[in-house]
């Protein structure tokens, strides 16, 4: 119960706030009604003073309203046309030329289109004014000026819509180009990824080859070291053999000298033996001559 008593002021406040707002709105509306009533009284006074002028003014206003409605209908139909891409291209005079691409009604290619909406100075079209005047009845110089201003506004809105259509086409073209760039970038990234994978596999193969080559180089280094050691041993043996050869040569020379001496001694002995034999034969002759009688 205490909670309900506590919520009552808040509910009263929530109810009173819309009431105050509604009251203020009613007062504002009442002030507007008062102002309109004053204007209505002024209009009635003017109408009472010159009913003919008021009627003429109403006719002018009615013609202007109908003219404005006609132009608004035109703008609505043009807006509906602009909402359809193919119809918008036709309405804006945009067409595609072979080898050039999209061009506007002045022959300007898409690459030279401006992003800014072109709002050139537009003068009243007398023919359009006369055509609208014939549709709405007689018109005076004020109507012509009013219609001219309306036509300028309509032309400006039409130019804005055509400019927006061009900007949409430019944006779509740039989007397509960017999509192509993204696609090319993705393809390039895929190619690079494949190249990186290939390079990684090649590097692994090169590492394995380098490991195998390193093993072979180590084996060759060991063989070279063994060959160097063997060469060193062979050189040492060659030096020893050379020394042995020198000793053999010296021994051979000594032996040769010794043999020469022996030969010389032998020859001497042989010569002595021949001499002894000669002496013996002589001695025998002498002995024979001594013991044999003489005849």
PDB file of C-alpha atoms in Angstrom:
ATOM      1  CA  UNK A   1       0.000   0.000   0.000  1.00  0.00           C
ATOM      2  CA  UNK A   2       2.882   2.313   0.830  1.00  0.00           C
ATOM      3  CA  UNK A   3       4.391   1.497  -2.581  1.00  0.00           C
ATOM      4  CA  UNK A   4       1.162   2.449  -4.315  1.00  0.00           C
ATOM      5  CA  UNK A   5       1.053   5.746  -2.352  1.00  0.00           C
ATOM      6  CA  UNK A   6       4.653   6.387  -3.462  1.00  0.00           C
ATOM      7  CA  UNK A   7       3.819   5.706  -7.136  1.00  0.00           C
ATOM      8  CA  UNK A   8       0.799   8.036  -7.104  1.00  0.00           C
ATOM      9  CA  UNK A   9       2.784  11.315  -7.362  1.00  0.00           C
ATOM     10  CA  UNK A  10       4.864   9.911 -10.203  1.00  0.00           C
ATOM     11  CA  UNK A  11       1.715   8.796 -12.048  1.00  0.00           C
ATOM     12  CA  UNK A  12       0.168  12.206 -11.446  1.00  0.00           C
ATOM     13  CA  UNK A  13       3.341  13.827 -12.797  1.00  0.00           C
ATOM     14  CA  UNK A  14       3.313  11.547 -15.876  1.00  0.00           C
ATOM     15  CA  UNK A  15      -0.341  12.415 -16.529  1.00  0.00           C
ATOM     16  CA  UNK A  16       0.141  16.120 -15.925  1.00  0.00           C
ATOM     17  CA  UNK A  17       3.138  16.427 -18.284  1.00  0.00           C
ATOM     18  CA  UNK A  18       1.193  15.402 -21.446  1.00  0.00           C
ATOM     19  CA  UNK A  19      -1.663  17.555 -20.238  1.00  0.00           C
ATOM     20  CA  UNK A  20       0.614  20.585 -19.976  1.00  0.00           C
ATOM     21  CA  UNK A  21       2.102  19.845 -23.386  1.00  0.00           C
ATOM     22  CA  UNK A  22      -1.353  19.470 -24.894  1.00  0.00           C
ATOM     23  CA  UNK A  23      -2.444  22.679 -23.208  1.00  0.00           C
ATOM     24  CA  UNK A  24       0.567  24.584 -24.598  1.00  0.00           C
ATOM     25  CA  UNK A  25      -0.087  23.119 -28.041  1.00  0.00           C
ATOM     26  CA  UNK A  26      -3.743  24.192 -27.847  1.00  0.00           C
ATOM     27  CA  UNK A  27      -2.696  27.696 -26.857  1.00  0.00           C
ATOM     28  CA  UNK A  28      -0.265  27.841 -29.775  1.00  0.00           C
ATOM     29  CA  UNK A  29      -2.923  26.569 -32.176  1.00  0.00           C
ATOM     30  CA  UNK A  30      -5.371  29.096 -30.765  1.00  0.00           C
ATOM     31  CA  UNK A  31      -2.890  31.912 -31.398  1.00  0.00           C
ATOM     32  CA  UNK A  32      -2.469  30.656 -34.978  1.00  0.00           C
ATOM     33  CA  UNK A  33      -6.239  30.553 -35.371  1.00  0.00           C
ATOM     34  CA  UNK A  34      -6.449  34.109 -34.092  1.00  0.00           C
ATOM     35  CA  UNK A  35      -3.805  35.226 -36.582  1.00  0.00           C
ATOM     36  CA  UNK A  36      -5.622  33.433 -39.405  1.00  0.00           C
ATOM     37  CA  UNK A  37      -8.894  34.994 -38.357  1.00  0.00           C
ATOM     38  CA  UNK A  38      -7.274  38.415 -38.485  1.00  0.00           C
ATOM     39  CA  UNK A  39      -5.907  37.662 -41.952  1.00  0.00           C
ATOM     40  CA  UNK A  40      -9.314  36.336 -42.992  1.00  0.00           C
ATOM     41  CA  UNK A  41     -10.943  39.535 -41.811  1.00  0.00           C
ATOM     42  CA  UNK A  42      -8.379  41.505 -43.796  1.00  0.00           C
ATOM     43  CA  UNK A  43      -9.079  39.363 -46.855  1.00  0.00           C
ATOM     44  CA  UNK A  44     -12.815  39.803 -46.403  1.00  0.00           C
ATOM     45  CA  UNK A  45     -12.307  43.539 -46.101  1.00  0.00           C
ATOM     46  CA  UNK A  46     -10.241  43.560 -49.274  1.00  0.00           C
ATOM     47  CA  UNK A  47     -12.818  41.394 -51.014  1.00  0.00           C
ATOM     48  CA  UNK A  48     -15.564  43.685 -49.961  1.00  0.00           C
ATOM     49  CA  UNK A  49     -13.534  46.640 -51.241  1.00  0.00           C
ATOM     50  CA  UNK A  50     -12.749  45.094 -54.643  1.00  0.00           C
ATOM     51  CA  UNK A  51     -14.484  41.797 -55.411  1.00  0.00           C
ATOM     52  CA  UNK A  52     -13.335  41.962 -59.033  1.00  0.00           C
ATOM     53  CA  UNK A  53      -9.665  42.212 -58.106  1.00  0.00           C
ATOM     54  CA  UNK A  54     -10.069  39.400 -55.607  1.00  0.00           C
ATOM     55  CA  UNK A  55     -11.683  37.179 -58.213  1.00  0.00           C
ATOM     56  CA  UNK A  56      -8.929  37.949 -60.660  1.00  0.00           C
ATOM     57  CA  UNK A  57      -6.314  37.269 -57.999  1.00  0.00           C
ATOM     58  CA  UNK A  58      -7.965  33.958 -57.189  1.00  0.00           C
ATOM     59  CA  UNK A  59      -7.931  33.037 -60.860  1.00  0.00           C
ATOM     60  CA  UNK A  60      -4.228  33.890 -61.037  1.00  0.00           C
ATOM     61  CA  UNK A  61      -3.555  31.854 -57.924  1.00  0.00           C
ATOM     62  CA  UNK A  62      -5.587  28.974 -59.287  1.00  0.00           C
ATOM     63  CA  UNK A  63      -3.655  29.026 -62.567  1.00  0.00           C
ATOM     64  CA  UNK A  64      -0.408  29.092 -60.658  1.00  0.00           C
ATOM     65  CA  UNK A  65      -1.547  26.210 -58.475  1.00  0.00           C
ATOM     66  CA  UNK A  66      -2.485  24.160 -61.533  1.00  0.00           C
ATOM     67  CA  UNK A  67       0.806  25.071 -63.227  1.00  0.00           C
ATOM     68  CA  UNK A  68       2.722  24.095 -60.118  1.00  0.00           C
ATOM     69  CA  UNK A  69       0.760  20.834 -59.891  1.00  0.00           C
ATOM     70  CA  UNK A  70       1.539  20.095 -63.548  1.00  0.00           C
ATOM     71  CA  UNK A  71       5.253  20.704 -63.024  1.00  0.00           C
ATOM     72  CA  UNK A  72       5.246  18.660 -59.818  1.00  0.00           C
ATOM     73  CA  UNK A  73       3.565  15.814 -61.704  1.00  0.00           C
ATOM     74  CA  UNK A  74       6.295  16.114 -64.322  1.00  0.00           C
ATOM     75  CA  UNK A  75       8.991  15.999 -61.635  1.00  0.00           C
ATOM     76  CA  UNK A  76       7.339  12.975 -59.998  1.00  0.00           C
ATOM     77  CA  UNK A  77       7.204  11.117 -63.302  1.00  0.00           C
ATOM     78  CA  UNK A  78      10.815  12.102 -64.003  1.00  0.00           C
ATOM     79  CA  UNK A  79      11.822  10.887 -60.547  1.00  0.00           C
ATOM     80  CA  UNK A  80      10.097   7.551 -61.204  1.00  0.00           C
ATOM     81  CA  UNK A  81      11.929   7.344 -64.531  1.00  0.00           C
ATOM     82  CA  UNK A  82      15.232   8.138 -62.810  1.00  0.00           C
ATOM     83  CA  UNK A  83      14.629   5.258 -60.403  1.00  0.00           C
ATOM     84  CA  UNK A  84      14.918   2.776 -63.314  1.00  0.00           C
ATOM     85  CA  UNK A  85      18.566   2.598 -64.546  1.00  0.00           C
ATOM     86  CA  UNK A  86      17.837   1.967 -68.243  1.00  0.00           C
ATOM     87  CA  UNK A  87      15.116   4.635 -68.383  1.00  0.00           C
ATOM     88  CA  UNK A  88      17.333   7.035 -66.423  1.00  0.00           C
ATOM     89  CA  UNK A  89      20.138   6.550 -68.961  1.00  0.00           C
ATOM     90  CA  UNK A  90      17.731   7.238 -71.820  1.00  0.00           C
ATOM     91  CA  UNK A  91      16.234  10.278 -70.063  1.00  0.00           C
ATOM     92  CA  UNK A  92      19.696  11.725 -69.375  1.00  0.00           C
ATOM     93  CA  UNK A  93      20.841  11.045 -72.948  1.00  0.00           C
ATOM     94  CA  UNK A  94      23.460   8.579 -71.728  1.00  0.00           C
ATOM     95  CA  UNK A  95      24.438   5.916 -74.222  1.00  0.00           C
ATOM     96  CA  UNK A  96      27.286   3.519 -74.819  1.00  0.00           C
ATOM     97  CA  UNK A  97      29.588   3.958 -77.803  1.00  0.00           C
ATOM     98  CA  UNK A  98      31.780   1.153 -79.064  1.00  0.00           C
ATOM     99  CA  UNK A  99      35.391   1.698 -78.122  1.00  0.00           C
ATOM    100  CA  UNK A 100      34.529   4.704 -75.932  1.00  0.00           C
ATOM    101  CA  UNK A 101      32.074   3.488 -73.326  1.00  0.00           C
ATOM    102  CA  UNK A 102      29.331   5.570 -71.736  1.00  0.00           C
ATOM    103  CA  UNK A 103      28.875   9.157 -72.968  1.00  0.00           C
ATOM    104  CA  UNK A 104      26.320  11.786 -72.023  1.00  0.00           C
ATOM    105  CA  UNK A 105      24.119  13.773 -74.366  1.00  0.00           C
ATOM    106  CA  UNK A 106      26.984  16.195 -75.088  1.00  0.00           C
ATOM    107  CA  UNK A 107      29.311  13.322 -76.068  1.00  0.00           C
ATOM    108  CA  UNK A 108      31.484  13.616 -72.961  1.00  0.00           C
ATOM    109  CA  UNK A 109      32.932  10.204 -71.968  1.00  0.00           C
ATOM    110  CA  UNK A 110      32.459   8.762 -68.504  1.00  0.00           C
ATOM    111  CA  UNK A 111      36.064   9.454 -67.488  1.00  0.00           C
ATOM    112  CA  UNK A 112      35.510  13.215 -67.975  1.00  0.00           C
ATOM    113  CA  UNK A 113      32.208  13.499 -66.116  1.00  0.00           C
ATOM    114  CA  UNK A 114      32.167  15.881 -63.185  1.00  0.00           C
ATOM    115  CA  UNK A 115      31.097  14.766 -59.728  1.00  0.00           C
ATOM    116  CA  UNK A 116      29.584  18.174 -59.058  1.00  0.00           C
ATOM    117  CA  UNK A 117      25.979  18.807 -60.044  1.00  0.00           C
ATOM    118  CA  UNK A 118      25.936  21.334 -62.878  1.00  0.00           C
ATOM    119  CA  UNK A 119      23.477  24.140 -62.175  1.00  0.00           C
ATOM    120  CA  UNK A 120      23.825  26.490 -65.151  1.00  0.00           C
ATOM    121  CA  UNK A 121      21.868  29.715 -65.431  1.00  0.00           C
ATOM    122  CA  UNK A 122      18.544  28.861 -66.983  1.00  0.00           C
ATOM    123  CA  UNK A 123      16.420  31.523 -68.641  1.00  0.00           C
ATOM    124  CA  UNK A 124      12.670  31.210 -69.051  1.00  0.00           C
ATOM    125  CA  UNK A 125      11.660  29.222 -72.123  1.00  0.00           C
ATOM    126  CA  UNK A 126       9.084  31.342 -73.953  1.00  0.00           C
ATOM    127  CA  UNK A 127       7.745  28.334 -75.845  1.00  0.00           C
ATOM    128  CA  UNK A 128       7.316  26.369 -72.611  1.00  0.00           C
ATOM    129  CA  UNK A 129       5.646  29.374 -70.988  1.00  0.00           C
ATOM    130  CA  UNK A 130       3.218  29.714 -73.888  1.00  0.00           C
ATOM    131  CA  UNK A 131       2.464  25.984 -73.821  1.00  0.00           C
ATOM    132  CA  UNK A 132       1.718  26.077 -70.105  1.00  0.00           C
ATOM    133  CA  UNK A 133      -0.297  29.252 -70.560  1.00  0.00           C
ATOM    134  CA  UNK A 134      -2.400  27.636 -73.268  1.00  0.00           C
ATOM    135  CA  UNK A 135      -3.000  24.649 -70.998  1.00  0.00           C
ATOM    136  CA  UNK A 136      -4.047  26.820 -68.060  1.00  0.00           C
ATOM    137  CA  UNK A 137      -5.820  29.574 -70.008  1.00  0.00           C
ATOM    138  CA  UNK A 138      -4.831  33.209 -70.519  1.00  0.00           C
ATOM    139  CA  UNK A 139      -1.870  34.525 -68.602  1.00  0.00           C
ATOM    140  CA  UNK A 140      -0.224  37.899 -68.079  1.00  0.00           C
ATOM    141  CA  UNK A 141       3.341  39.100 -67.604  1.00  0.00           C
ATOM    142  CA  UNK A 142       3.291  38.177 -63.923  1.00  0.00           C
ATOM    143  CA  UNK A 143       2.219  34.643 -64.829  1.00  0.00           C
ATOM    144  CA  UNK A 144       5.005  34.486 -67.400  1.00  0.00           C
ATOM    145  CA  UNK A 145       7.590  35.553 -64.822  1.00  0.00           C
ATOM    146  CA  UNK A 146       6.170  33.089 -62.293  1.00  0.00           C
ATOM    147  CA  UNK A 147       6.161  30.261 -64.836  1.00  0.00           C
ATOM    148  CA  UNK A 148       9.718  31.175 -65.821  1.00  0.00           C
ATOM    149  CA  UNK A 149      10.829  30.917 -62.209  1.00  0.00           C
ATOM    150  CA  UNK A 150       9.030  27.589 -61.862  1.00  0.00           C
ATOM    151  CA  UNK A 151      10.660  26.303 -65.031  1.00  0.00           C
ATOM    152  CA  UNK A 152      14.054  27.366 -63.715  1.00  0.00           C
ATOM    153  CA  UNK A 153      13.384  25.488 -60.492  1.00  0.00           C
ATOM    154  CA  UNK A 154      12.166  22.435 -62.417  1.00  0.00           C
ATOM    155  CA  UNK A 155      15.205  22.553 -64.674  1.00  0.00           C
ATOM    156  CA  UNK A 156      17.464  22.873 -61.643  1.00  0.00           C
ATOM    157  CA  UNK A 157      15.820  19.865 -59.976  1.00  0.00           C
ATOM    158  CA  UNK A 158      16.037  17.952 -63.263  1.00  0.00           C
ATOM    159  CA  UNK A 159      19.732  18.827 -63.555  1.00  0.00           C
ATOM    160  CA  UNK A 160      20.261  17.712 -59.965  1.00  0.00           C
ATOM    161  CA  UNK A 161      18.567  14.363 -60.693  1.00  0.00           C
ATOM    162  CA  UNK A 162      20.635  13.887 -63.854  1.00  0.00           C
ATOM    163  CA  UNK A 163      23.766  14.824 -61.918  1.00  0.00           C
ATOM    164  CA  UNK A 164      22.881  12.298 -59.236  1.00  0.00           C
ATOM    165  CA  UNK A 165      22.323   9.652 -61.920  1.00  0.00           C
ATOM    166  CA  UNK A 166      25.787  10.454 -63.313  1.00  0.00           C
ATOM    167  CA  UNK A 167      27.300  10.272 -59.837  1.00  0.00           C
ATOM    168  CA  UNK A 168      25.649   6.886 -59.307  1.00  0.00           C
ATOM    169  CA  UNK A 169      27.058   5.674 -62.645  1.00  0.00           C
ATOM    170  CA  UNK A 170      30.515   7.021 -61.717  1.00  0.00           C
ATOM    171  CA  UNK A 171      30.289   5.357 -58.300  1.00  0.00           C
ATOM    172  CA  UNK A 172      29.198   2.053 -59.870  1.00  0.00           C
ATOM    173  CA  UNK A 173      32.033   2.289 -62.401  1.00  0.00           C
ATOM    174  CA  UNK A 174      34.580   3.068 -59.686  1.00  0.00           C
ATOM    175  CA  UNK A 175      33.143   0.270 -57.539  1.00  0.00           C
ATOM    176  CA  UNK A 176      33.499  -2.142 -60.458  1.00  0.00           C
ATOM    177  CA  UNK A 177      37.081  -0.946 -60.999  1.00  0.00           C
ATOM    178  CA  UNK A 178      37.856  -1.342 -57.301  1.00  0.00           C
ATOM    179  CA  UNK A 179      36.277  -4.807 -57.317  1.00  0.00           C
ATOM    180  CA  UNK A 180      38.461  -5.703 -60.293  1.00  0.00           C
ATOM    181  CA  UNK A 181      41.474  -4.343 -58.418  1.00  0.00           C
ATOM    182  CA  UNK A 182      40.507  -6.344 -55.332  1.00  0.00           C
ATOM    183  CA  UNK A 183      40.043  -9.446 -57.488  1.00  0.00           C
ATOM    184  CA  UNK A 184      43.417  -8.854 -59.134  1.00  0.00           C
ATOM    185  CA  UNK A 185      44.987  -8.263 -55.722  1.00  0.00           C
ATOM    186  CA  UNK A 186      43.472 -11.485 -54.400  1.00  0.00           C
ATOM    187  CA  UNK A 187      44.714 -13.385 -57.443  1.00  0.00           C
ATOM    188  CA  UNK A 188      48.137 -11.769 -57.043  1.00  0.00           C
ATOM    189  CA  UNK A 189      48.120 -12.698 -53.354  1.00  0.00           C
ATOM    190  CA  UNK A 190      47.209 -16.265 -54.261  1.00  0.00           C
ATOM    191  CA  UNK A 191      50.013 -16.347 -56.827  1.00  0.00           C
ATOM    192  CA  UNK A 192      52.431 -14.913 -54.274  1.00  0.00           C
ATOM    193  CA  UNK A 193      51.272 -17.466 -51.690  1.00  0.00           C
ATOM    194  CA  UNK A 194      51.820 -20.273 -54.205  1.00  0.00           C
ATOM    195  CA  UNK A 195      55.231 -18.822 -55.079  1.00  0.00           C
ATOM    196  CA  UNK A 196      56.101 -18.600 -51.380  1.00  0.00           C
ATOM    197  CA  UNK A 197      55.020 -22.210 -50.866  1.00  0.00           C
ATOM    198  CA  UNK A 198      57.089 -23.269 -53.886  1.00  0.00           C
ATOM    199  CA  UNK A 199      60.051 -21.283 -52.601  1.00  0.00           C
ATOM    200  CA  UNK A 200      59.613 -22.849 -49.154  1.00  0.00           C
ATOM    201  CA  UNK A 201      59.602 -26.349 -50.656  1.00  0.00           C
ATOM    202  CA  UNK A 202      62.620 -25.429 -52.795  1.00  0.00           C
ATOM    203  CA  UNK A 203      64.389 -24.067 -49.712  1.00  0.00           C
ATOM    204  CA  UNK A 204      63.663 -27.306 -47.876  1.00  0.00           C
ATOM    205  CA  UNK A 205      65.044 -29.245 -50.842  1.00  0.00           C
ATOM    206  CA  UNK A 206      68.076 -26.951 -50.915  1.00  0.00           C
ATOM    207  CA  UNK A 207      68.553 -27.441 -47.167  1.00  0.00           C
ATOM    208  CA  UNK A 208      68.403 -31.206 -47.616  1.00  0.00           C
ATOM    209  CA  UNK A 209      70.774 -30.932 -50.588  1.00  0.00           C
ATOM    210  CA  UNK A 210      73.049 -28.690 -48.528  1.00  0.00           C
ATOM    211  CA  UNK A 211      73.022 -31.243 -45.714  1.00  0.00           C
ATOM    212  CA  UNK A 212      73.868 -34.009 -48.198  1.00  0.00           C
ATOM    213  CA  UNK A 213      76.531 -31.811 -49.771  1.00  0.00           C
ATOM    214  CA  UNK A 214      77.912 -31.029 -46.330  1.00  0.00           C
ATOM    215  CA  UNK A 215      78.196 -34.739 -45.594  1.00  0.00           C
ATOM    216  CA  UNK A 216      79.923 -35.292 -48.940  1.00  0.00           C
ATOM    217  CA  UNK A 217      82.239 -32.334 -48.288  1.00  0.00           C
ATOM    218  CA  UNK A 218      83.091 -33.718 -44.867  1.00  0.00           C
ATOM    219  CA  UNK A 219      83.866 -37.099 -46.441  1.00  0.00           C
ATOM    220  CA  UNK A 220      85.949 -35.420 -49.140  1.00  0.00           C
ATOM    221  CA  UNK A 221      87.729 -33.327 -46.506  1.00  0.00           C
ATOM    222  CA  UNK A 222      88.493 -36.477 -44.548  1.00  0.00           C
ATOM    223  CA  UNK A 223      89.734 -38.159 -47.717  1.00  0.00           C
ATOM    224  CA  UNK A 224      91.886 -35.138 -48.526  1.00  0.00           C
ATOM    225  CA  UNK A 225      93.286 -35.179 -45.002  1.00  0.00           C
ATOM    226  CA  UNK A 226      93.962 -38.911 -45.362  1.00  0.00           C
ATOM    227  CA  UNK A 227      95.599 -38.268 -48.733  1.00  0.00           C
ATOM    228  CA  UNK A 228      97.686 -35.482 -47.208  1.00  0.00           C
ATOM    229  CA  UNK A 229      98.778 -37.794 -44.408  1.00  0.00           C
ATOM    230  CA  UNK A 230      99.470 -40.584 -46.909  1.00  0.00           C
ATOM    231  CA  UNK A 231     101.394 -38.147 -49.100  1.00  0.00           C
ATOM    232  CA  UNK A 232     103.362 -37.020 -46.073  1.00  0.00           C
ATOM    233  CA  UNK A 233     104.126 -40.637 -45.189  1.00  0.00           C
ATOM    234  CA  UNK A 234     105.082 -41.351 -48.815  1.00  0.00           C
ATOM    235  CA  UNK A 235     107.330 -38.297 -48.821  1.00  0.00           C
ATOM    236  CA  UNK A 236     108.909 -39.520 -45.624  1.00  0.00           C
ATOM    237  CA  UNK A 237     109.341 -42.993 -47.127  1.00  0.00           C
ATOM    238  CA  UNK A 238     110.688 -41.400 -50.304  1.00  0.00           C
ATOM    239  CA  UNK A 239     113.194 -39.449 -48.228  1.00  0.00           C
ATOM    240  CA  UNK A 240     114.125 -42.630 -46.391  1.00  0.00           C
ATOM    241  CA  UNK A 241     114.356 -44.499 -49.709  1.00  0.00           C
ATOM    242  CA  UNK A 242     116.512 -41.724 -51.099  1.00  0.00           C
ATOM    243  CA  UNK A 243     118.804 -41.973 -48.104  1.00  0.00           C
ATOM    244  CA  UNK A 244     118.832 -45.761 -48.493  1.00  0.00           C
ATOM    245  CA  UNK A 245     119.595 -45.328 -52.178  1.00  0.00           C
ATOM    246  CA  UNK A 246     122.468 -43.037 -51.316  1.00  0.00           C
ATOM    247  CA  UNK A 247     123.775 -45.655 -48.890  1.00  0.00           C
ATOM    248  CA  UNK A 248     123.333 -48.353 -51.529  1.00  0.00           C
ATOM    249  CA  UNK A 249     125.151 -46.181 -54.056  1.00  0.00           C
ATOM    250  CA  UNK A 250     127.948 -45.628 -51.598  1.00  0.00           C
ATOM    251  CA  UNK A 251     128.056 -49.354 -50.833  1.00  0.00           C
ATOM    252  CA  UNK A 252     127.972 -50.095 -54.544  1.00  0.00           C
ATOM    253  CA  UNK A 253     130.834 -47.727 -55.160  1.00  0.00           C
ATOM    254  CA  UNK A 254     132.718 -49.344 -52.293  1.00  0.00           C
ATOM    255  CA  UNK A 255     131.902 -52.779 -53.647  1.00  0.00           C
ATOM    256  CA  UNK A 256     132.894 -51.682 -57.117  1.00  0.00           C
ATOM    257  CA  UNK A 257     136.170 -50.383 -55.797  1.00  0.00           C
ATOM    258  CA  UNK A 258     136.645 -53.591 -53.857  1.00  0.00           C
ATOM    259  CA  UNK A 259     135.844 -55.708 -56.940  1.00  0.00           C
ATOM    260  CA  UNK A 260     138.225 -53.600 -58.987  1.00  0.00           C
ATOM    261  CA  UNK A 261     140.881 -54.221 -56.367  1.00  0.00           C
ATOM    262  CA  UNK A 262     140.131 -57.940 -56.423  1.00  0.00           C
ATOM    263  CA  UNK A 263     140.309 -57.987 -60.203  1.00  0.00           C
ATOM    264  CA  UNK A 264     143.579 -56.143 -60.067  1.00  0.00           C
ATOM    265  CA  UNK A 265     144.902 -58.597 -57.469  1.00  0.00           C
ATOM    266  CA  UNK A 266     143.668 -61.533 -59.519  1.00  0.00           C
ATOM    267  CA  UNK A 267     145.303 -60.172 -62.627  1.00  0.00           C
ATOM    268  CA  UNK A 268     148.433 -59.664 -60.599  1.00  0.00           C
ATOM    269  CA  UNK A 269     148.208 -63.200 -59.294  1.00  0.00           C
ATOM    270  CA  UNK A 270     147.587 -64.560 -62.779  1.00  0.00           C
ATOM    271  CA  UNK A 271     150.545 -62.638 -64.081  1.00  0.00           C
ATOM    272  CA  UNK A 272     152.640 -63.936 -61.214  1.00  0.00           C
ATOM    273  CA  UNK A 273     151.413 -67.464 -61.887  1.00  0.00           C
ATOM    274  CA  UNK A 274     152.399 -67.195 -65.535  1.00  0.00           C
ATOM    275  CA  UNK A 275     155.741 -65.874 -64.517  1.00  0.00           C
ATOM    276  CA  UNK A 276     156.173 -68.768 -62.092  1.00  0.00           C
ATOM    277  CA  UNK A 277     155.221 -71.226 -64.816  1.00  0.00           C
ATOM    278  CA  UNK A 278     157.726 -69.630 -67.159  1.00  0.00           C
ATOM    279  CA  UNK A 279     160.374 -69.819 -64.477  1.00  0.00           C
ATOM    280  CA  UNK A 280     159.504 -73.458 -63.810  1.00  0.00           C
ATOM    281  CA  UNK A 281     159.793 -74.326 -67.504  1.00  0.00           C
ATOM    282  CA  UNK A 282     163.080 -72.538 -67.664  1.00  0.00           C
ATOM    283  CA  UNK A 283     164.207 -74.287 -64.555  1.00  0.00           C
ATOM    284  CA  UNK A 284     163.197 -77.650 -66.040  1.00  0.00           C
ATOM    285  CA  UNK A 285     165.133 -76.902 -69.197  1.00  0.00           C
ATOM    286  CA  UNK A 286     168.124 -75.944 -67.179  1.00  0.00           C
ATOM    287  CA  UNK A 287     167.882 -79.125 -65.151  1.00  0.00           C
ATOM    288  CA  UNK A 288     167.469 -81.212 -68.220  1.00  0.00           C
ATOM    289  CA  UNK A 289     170.422 -79.637 -69.831  1.00  0.00           C
ATOM    290  CA  UNK A 290     172.450 -80.274 -66.743  1.00  0.00           C
ATOM    291  CA  UNK A 291     171.677 -83.994 -66.263  1.00  0.00           C
ATOM    292  CA  UNK A 292     171.596 -85.093 -69.923  1.00  0.00           C
ATOM    293  CA  UNK A 293     175.016 -86.161 -71.586  1.00  0.00           C
ATOM    294  CA  UNK A 294     176.234 -84.201 -74.429  1.00  0.00           C
ATOM    295  CA  UNK A 295     176.413 -85.832 -77.769  1.00  0.00           C
TER     296      UNK A 295
END
